[in-house]
Tab-separated table of C-alpha atoms in Angstrom:
chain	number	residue	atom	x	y	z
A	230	UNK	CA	-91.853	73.779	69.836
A	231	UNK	CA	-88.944	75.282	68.144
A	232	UNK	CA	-86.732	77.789	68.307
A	233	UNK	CA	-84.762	80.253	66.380
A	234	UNK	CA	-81.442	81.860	67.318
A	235	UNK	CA	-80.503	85.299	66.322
A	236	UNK	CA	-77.140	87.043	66.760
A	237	UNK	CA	-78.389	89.891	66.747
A	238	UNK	CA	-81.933	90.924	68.837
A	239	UNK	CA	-82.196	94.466	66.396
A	240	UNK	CA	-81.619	92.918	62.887
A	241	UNK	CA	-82.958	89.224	63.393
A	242	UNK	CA	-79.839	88.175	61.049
A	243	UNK	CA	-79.936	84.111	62.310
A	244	UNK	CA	-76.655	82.726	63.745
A	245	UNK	CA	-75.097	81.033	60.638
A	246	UNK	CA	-75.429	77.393	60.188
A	247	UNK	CA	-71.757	76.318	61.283
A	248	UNK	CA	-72.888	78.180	64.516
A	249	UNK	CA	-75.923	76.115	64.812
A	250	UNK	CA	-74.105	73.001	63.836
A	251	UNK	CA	-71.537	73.705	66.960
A	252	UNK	CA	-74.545	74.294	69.628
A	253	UNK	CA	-76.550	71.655	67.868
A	254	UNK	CA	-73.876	68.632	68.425
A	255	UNK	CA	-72.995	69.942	72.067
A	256	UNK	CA	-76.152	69.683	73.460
A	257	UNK	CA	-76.286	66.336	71.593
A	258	UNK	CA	-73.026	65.250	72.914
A	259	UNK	CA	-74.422	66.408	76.493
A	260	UNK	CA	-77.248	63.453	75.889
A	261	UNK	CA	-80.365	65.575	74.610
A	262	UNK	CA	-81.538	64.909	70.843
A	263	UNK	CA	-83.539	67.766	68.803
A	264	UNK	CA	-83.925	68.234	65.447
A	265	UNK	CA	-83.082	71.013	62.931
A	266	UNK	CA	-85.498	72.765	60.945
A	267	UNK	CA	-85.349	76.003	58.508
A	268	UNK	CA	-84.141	76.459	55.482
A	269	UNK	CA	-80.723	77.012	56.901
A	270	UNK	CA	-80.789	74.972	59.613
A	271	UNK	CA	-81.238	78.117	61.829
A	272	UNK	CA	-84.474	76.290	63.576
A	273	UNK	CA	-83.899	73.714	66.871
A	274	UNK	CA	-87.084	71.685	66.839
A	275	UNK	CA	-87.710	70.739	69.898
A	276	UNK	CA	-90.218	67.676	70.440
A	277	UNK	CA	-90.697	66.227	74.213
A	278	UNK	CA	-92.739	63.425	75.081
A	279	UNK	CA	-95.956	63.947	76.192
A	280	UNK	CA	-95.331	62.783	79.580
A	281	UNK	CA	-92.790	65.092	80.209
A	282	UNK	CA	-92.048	66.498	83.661
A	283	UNK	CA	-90.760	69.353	85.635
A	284	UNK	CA	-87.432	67.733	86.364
A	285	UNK	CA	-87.464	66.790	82.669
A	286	UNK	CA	-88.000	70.742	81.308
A	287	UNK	CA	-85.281	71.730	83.546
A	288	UNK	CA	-82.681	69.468	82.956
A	289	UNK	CA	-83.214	70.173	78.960
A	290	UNK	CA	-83.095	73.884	79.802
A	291	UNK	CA	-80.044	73.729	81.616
A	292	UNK	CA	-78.368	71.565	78.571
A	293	UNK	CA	-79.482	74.393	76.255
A	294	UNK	CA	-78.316	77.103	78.420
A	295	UNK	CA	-74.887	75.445	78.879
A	296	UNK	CA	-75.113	74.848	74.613
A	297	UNK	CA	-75.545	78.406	74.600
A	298	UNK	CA	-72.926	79.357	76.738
A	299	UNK	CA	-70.281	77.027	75.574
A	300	UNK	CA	-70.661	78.283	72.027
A	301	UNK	CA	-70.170	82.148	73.338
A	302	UNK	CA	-66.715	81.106	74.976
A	303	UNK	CA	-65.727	79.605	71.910
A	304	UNK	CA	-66.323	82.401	69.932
């Protein structure tokens, strides 16, 4: 699964890669690993194991959405 952030929903113009590189090492830092993908690095590859659970989905979900945030109060 991947995913691909935009900064802006009308233009699709991707976040730029120093903006991916922040949210990228704070959700490693938080203690999930995903990869990069795209030509720019605009991509988070996303590759669970197959077992994965509920409680699993969530917690990454929550690390994401905490990424997310912590990049937007940075900004």
């Amino acid at each position: 699964m991947s995913v691909e952030r935009a900064c802006r929903l009308a233009s699709r113009d991707t976040l730029p890669p120093e903006a991916m590189s922040e949210i990228f090492e704070d959700i490693k830092d938080m203690g999930i690993l995903i990869g990069k993908g795209g030509v720019y690095g605009q991509i988070f590859r996303i590759q669970p194991p197959m077992c994965i659970t509920m409680e699993d989905a969530d917690f990454f979900l929550a690390i994401f959405d905490k990424a997310i945030h912590n990049y937007m109060e940075r900004r």
